[in-house]
PDB file of C-alpha atoms in Angstrom:
ATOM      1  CA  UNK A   1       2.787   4.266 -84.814  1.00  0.00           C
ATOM      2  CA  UNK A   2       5.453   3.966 -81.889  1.00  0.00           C
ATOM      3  CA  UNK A   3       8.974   4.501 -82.625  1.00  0.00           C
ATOM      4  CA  UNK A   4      11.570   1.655 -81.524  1.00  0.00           C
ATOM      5  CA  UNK A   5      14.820   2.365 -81.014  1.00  0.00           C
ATOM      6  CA  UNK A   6      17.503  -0.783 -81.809  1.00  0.00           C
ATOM      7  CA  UNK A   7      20.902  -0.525 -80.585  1.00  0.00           C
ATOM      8  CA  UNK A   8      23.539  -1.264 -82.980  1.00  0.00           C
ATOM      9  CA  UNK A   9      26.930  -2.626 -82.013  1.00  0.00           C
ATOM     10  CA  UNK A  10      29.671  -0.264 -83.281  1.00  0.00           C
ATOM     11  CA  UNK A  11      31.803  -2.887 -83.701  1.00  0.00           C
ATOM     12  CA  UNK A  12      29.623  -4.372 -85.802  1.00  0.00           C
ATOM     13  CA  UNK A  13      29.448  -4.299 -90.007  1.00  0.00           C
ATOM     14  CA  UNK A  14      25.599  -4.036 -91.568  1.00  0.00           C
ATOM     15  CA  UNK A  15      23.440  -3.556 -94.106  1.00  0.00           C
ATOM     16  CA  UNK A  16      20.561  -3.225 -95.743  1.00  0.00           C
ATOM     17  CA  UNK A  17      18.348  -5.196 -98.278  1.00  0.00           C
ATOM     18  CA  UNK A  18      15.462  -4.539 -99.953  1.00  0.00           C
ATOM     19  CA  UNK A  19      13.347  -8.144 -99.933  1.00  0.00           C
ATOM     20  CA  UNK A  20      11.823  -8.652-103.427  1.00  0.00           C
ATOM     21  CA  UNK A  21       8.948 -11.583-103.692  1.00  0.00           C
ATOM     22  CA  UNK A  22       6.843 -13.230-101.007  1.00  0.00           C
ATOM     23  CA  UNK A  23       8.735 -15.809 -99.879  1.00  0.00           C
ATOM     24  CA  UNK A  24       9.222 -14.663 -96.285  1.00  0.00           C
ATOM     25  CA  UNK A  25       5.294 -13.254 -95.929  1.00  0.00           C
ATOM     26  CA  UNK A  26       4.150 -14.983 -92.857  1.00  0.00           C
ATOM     27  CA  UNK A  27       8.044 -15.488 -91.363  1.00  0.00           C
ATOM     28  CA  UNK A  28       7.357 -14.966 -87.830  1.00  0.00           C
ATOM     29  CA  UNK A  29       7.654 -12.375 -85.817  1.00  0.00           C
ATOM     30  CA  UNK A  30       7.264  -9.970 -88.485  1.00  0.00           C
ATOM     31  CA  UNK A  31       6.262 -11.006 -91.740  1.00  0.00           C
ATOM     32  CA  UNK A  32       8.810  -9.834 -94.523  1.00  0.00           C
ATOM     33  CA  UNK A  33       6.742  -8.768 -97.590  1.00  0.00           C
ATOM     34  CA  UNK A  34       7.860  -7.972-101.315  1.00  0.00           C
ATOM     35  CA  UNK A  35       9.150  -3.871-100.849  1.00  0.00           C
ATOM     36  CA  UNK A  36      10.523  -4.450 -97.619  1.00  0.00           C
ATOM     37  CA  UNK A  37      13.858  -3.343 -96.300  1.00  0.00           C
ATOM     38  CA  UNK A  38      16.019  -5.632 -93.873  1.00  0.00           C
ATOM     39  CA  UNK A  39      18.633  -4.663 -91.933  1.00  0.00           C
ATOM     40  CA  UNK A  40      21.536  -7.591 -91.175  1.00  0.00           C
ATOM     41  CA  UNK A  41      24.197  -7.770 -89.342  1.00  0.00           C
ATOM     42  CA  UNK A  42      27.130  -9.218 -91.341  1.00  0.00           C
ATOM     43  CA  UNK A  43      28.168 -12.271 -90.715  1.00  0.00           C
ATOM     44  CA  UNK A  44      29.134 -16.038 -91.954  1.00  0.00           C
ATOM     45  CA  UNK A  45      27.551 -17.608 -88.633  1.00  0.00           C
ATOM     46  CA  UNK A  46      24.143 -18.536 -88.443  1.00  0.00           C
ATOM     47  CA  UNK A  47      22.105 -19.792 -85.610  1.00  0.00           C
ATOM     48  CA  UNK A  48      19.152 -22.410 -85.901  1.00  0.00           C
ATOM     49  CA  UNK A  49      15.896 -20.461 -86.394  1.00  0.00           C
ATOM     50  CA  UNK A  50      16.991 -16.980 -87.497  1.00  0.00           C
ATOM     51  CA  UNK A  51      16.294 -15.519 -90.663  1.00  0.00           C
ATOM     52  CA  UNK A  52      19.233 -14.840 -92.869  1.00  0.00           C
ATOM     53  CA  UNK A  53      20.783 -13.434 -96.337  1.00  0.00           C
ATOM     54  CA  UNK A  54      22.099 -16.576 -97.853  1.00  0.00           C
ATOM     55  CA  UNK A  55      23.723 -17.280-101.154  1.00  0.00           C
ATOM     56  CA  UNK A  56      23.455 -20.365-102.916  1.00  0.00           C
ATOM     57  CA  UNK A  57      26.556 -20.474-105.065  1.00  0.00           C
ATOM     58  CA  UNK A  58      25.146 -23.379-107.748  1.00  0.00           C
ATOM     59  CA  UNK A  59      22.217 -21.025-108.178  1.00  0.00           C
ATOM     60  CA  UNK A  60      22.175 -17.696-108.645  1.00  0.00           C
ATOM     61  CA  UNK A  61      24.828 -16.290-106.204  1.00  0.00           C
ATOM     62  CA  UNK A  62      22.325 -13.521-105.419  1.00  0.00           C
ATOM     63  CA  UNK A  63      21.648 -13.456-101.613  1.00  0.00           C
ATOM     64  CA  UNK A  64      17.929 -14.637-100.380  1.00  0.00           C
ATOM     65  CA  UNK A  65      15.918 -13.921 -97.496  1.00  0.00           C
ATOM     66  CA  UNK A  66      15.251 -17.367 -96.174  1.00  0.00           C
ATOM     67  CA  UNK A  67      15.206 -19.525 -92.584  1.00  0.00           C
ATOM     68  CA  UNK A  68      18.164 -20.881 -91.198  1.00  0.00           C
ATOM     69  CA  UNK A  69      17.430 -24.568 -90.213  1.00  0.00           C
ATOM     70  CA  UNK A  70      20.198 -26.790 -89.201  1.00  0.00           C
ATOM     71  CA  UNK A  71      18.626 -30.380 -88.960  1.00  0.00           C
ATOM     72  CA  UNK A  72      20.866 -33.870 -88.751  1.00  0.00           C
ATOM     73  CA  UNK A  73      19.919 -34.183 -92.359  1.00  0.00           C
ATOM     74  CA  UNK A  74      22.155 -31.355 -92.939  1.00  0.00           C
ATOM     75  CA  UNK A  75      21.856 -27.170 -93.567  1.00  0.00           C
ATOM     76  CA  UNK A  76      18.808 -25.417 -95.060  1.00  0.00           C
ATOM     77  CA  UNK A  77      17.400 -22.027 -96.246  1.00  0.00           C
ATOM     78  CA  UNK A  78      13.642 -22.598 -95.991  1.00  0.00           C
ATOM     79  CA  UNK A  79      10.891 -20.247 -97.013  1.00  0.00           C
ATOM     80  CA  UNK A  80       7.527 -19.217 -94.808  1.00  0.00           C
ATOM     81  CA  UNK A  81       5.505 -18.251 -97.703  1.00  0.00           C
ATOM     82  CA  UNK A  82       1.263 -18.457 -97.503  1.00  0.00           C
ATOM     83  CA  UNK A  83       1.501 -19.536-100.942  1.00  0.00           C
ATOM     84  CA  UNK A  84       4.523 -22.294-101.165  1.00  0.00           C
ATOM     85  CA  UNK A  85       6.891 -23.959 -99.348  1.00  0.00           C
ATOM     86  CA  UNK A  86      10.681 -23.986-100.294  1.00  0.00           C
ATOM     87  CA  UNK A  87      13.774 -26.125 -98.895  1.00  0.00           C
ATOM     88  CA  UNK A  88      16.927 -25.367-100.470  1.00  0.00           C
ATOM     89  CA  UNK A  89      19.883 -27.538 -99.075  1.00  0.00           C
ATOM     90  CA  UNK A  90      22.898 -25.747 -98.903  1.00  0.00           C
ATOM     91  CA  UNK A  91      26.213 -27.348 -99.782  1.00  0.00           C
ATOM     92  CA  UNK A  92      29.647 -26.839 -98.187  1.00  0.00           C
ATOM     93  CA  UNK A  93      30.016 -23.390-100.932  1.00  0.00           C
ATOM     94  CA  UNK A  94      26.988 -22.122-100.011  1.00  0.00           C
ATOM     95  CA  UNK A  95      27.163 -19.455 -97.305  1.00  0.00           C
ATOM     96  CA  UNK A  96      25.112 -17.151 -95.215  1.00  0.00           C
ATOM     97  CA  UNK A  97      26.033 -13.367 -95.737  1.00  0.00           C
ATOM     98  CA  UNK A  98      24.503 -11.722 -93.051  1.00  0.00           C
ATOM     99  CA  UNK A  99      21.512 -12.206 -89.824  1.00  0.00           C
ATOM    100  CA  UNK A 100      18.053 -10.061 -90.048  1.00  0.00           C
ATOM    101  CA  UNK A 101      18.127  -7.459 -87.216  1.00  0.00           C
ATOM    102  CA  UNK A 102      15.309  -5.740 -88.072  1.00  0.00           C
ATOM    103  CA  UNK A 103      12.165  -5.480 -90.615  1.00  0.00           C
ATOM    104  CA  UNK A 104      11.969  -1.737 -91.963  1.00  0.00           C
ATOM    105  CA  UNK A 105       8.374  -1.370 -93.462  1.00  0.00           C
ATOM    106  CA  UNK A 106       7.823   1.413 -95.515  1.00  0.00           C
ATOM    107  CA  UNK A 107       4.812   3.235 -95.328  1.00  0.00           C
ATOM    108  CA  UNK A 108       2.595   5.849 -97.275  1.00  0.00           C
ATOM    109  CA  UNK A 109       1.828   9.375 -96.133  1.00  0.00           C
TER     110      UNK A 109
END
């Protein structure tokens, strides 16, 4: 099992979540599966494509591991599940917490 190294802007706030369900299990490159940890950086600003903690304030208001697709339709938090698809449109309340960095898969000894 090689060891990576990822450098971490000190500047920089993060943390860590620990991904409960399956709706991120074939999110590519790495597959985020229920048990998981994710590191994020923190931050409101999302780019199209990357993987993020969002919070859907009408819902929940309990962040989600989701994609970040911006399409001219509007904002979305989309799952990449093998066993549904979700597309959650997120209104002008709704805000992304924080940006994956890095999947953190635990393993057994």
């Amino acid at each position: 099992k090689p060891e990576k190294e990822i450098k971490l802007n000190t500047s920089s706030e993060y943390f860590i979540l620990k991904a409960n369900g399956d709706s991120m299990n074939i999110a590519e490159p790495v597959n985020i599966d229920n048990g998981d940890y994710v590191l994020l950086i923190k931050t409101t600003i999302a780019q199209n494509n990357d993987i993020v903690a969002g919070v859907l304030i009408k819902e929940d208001e309990t962040a989600t591991l989701k994609r970040y697709c911006v399409e001219s339709g509007g904002k979305f938090l989309v799952s990449e599940s093998d066993t549904s698809e979700i597309q959650l449109p997120m209104s002008g309340e709704d805000l992304v917490q924080g940006v994956v960095v890095a999947i953190l898969k635990p393993v057994d000894d």
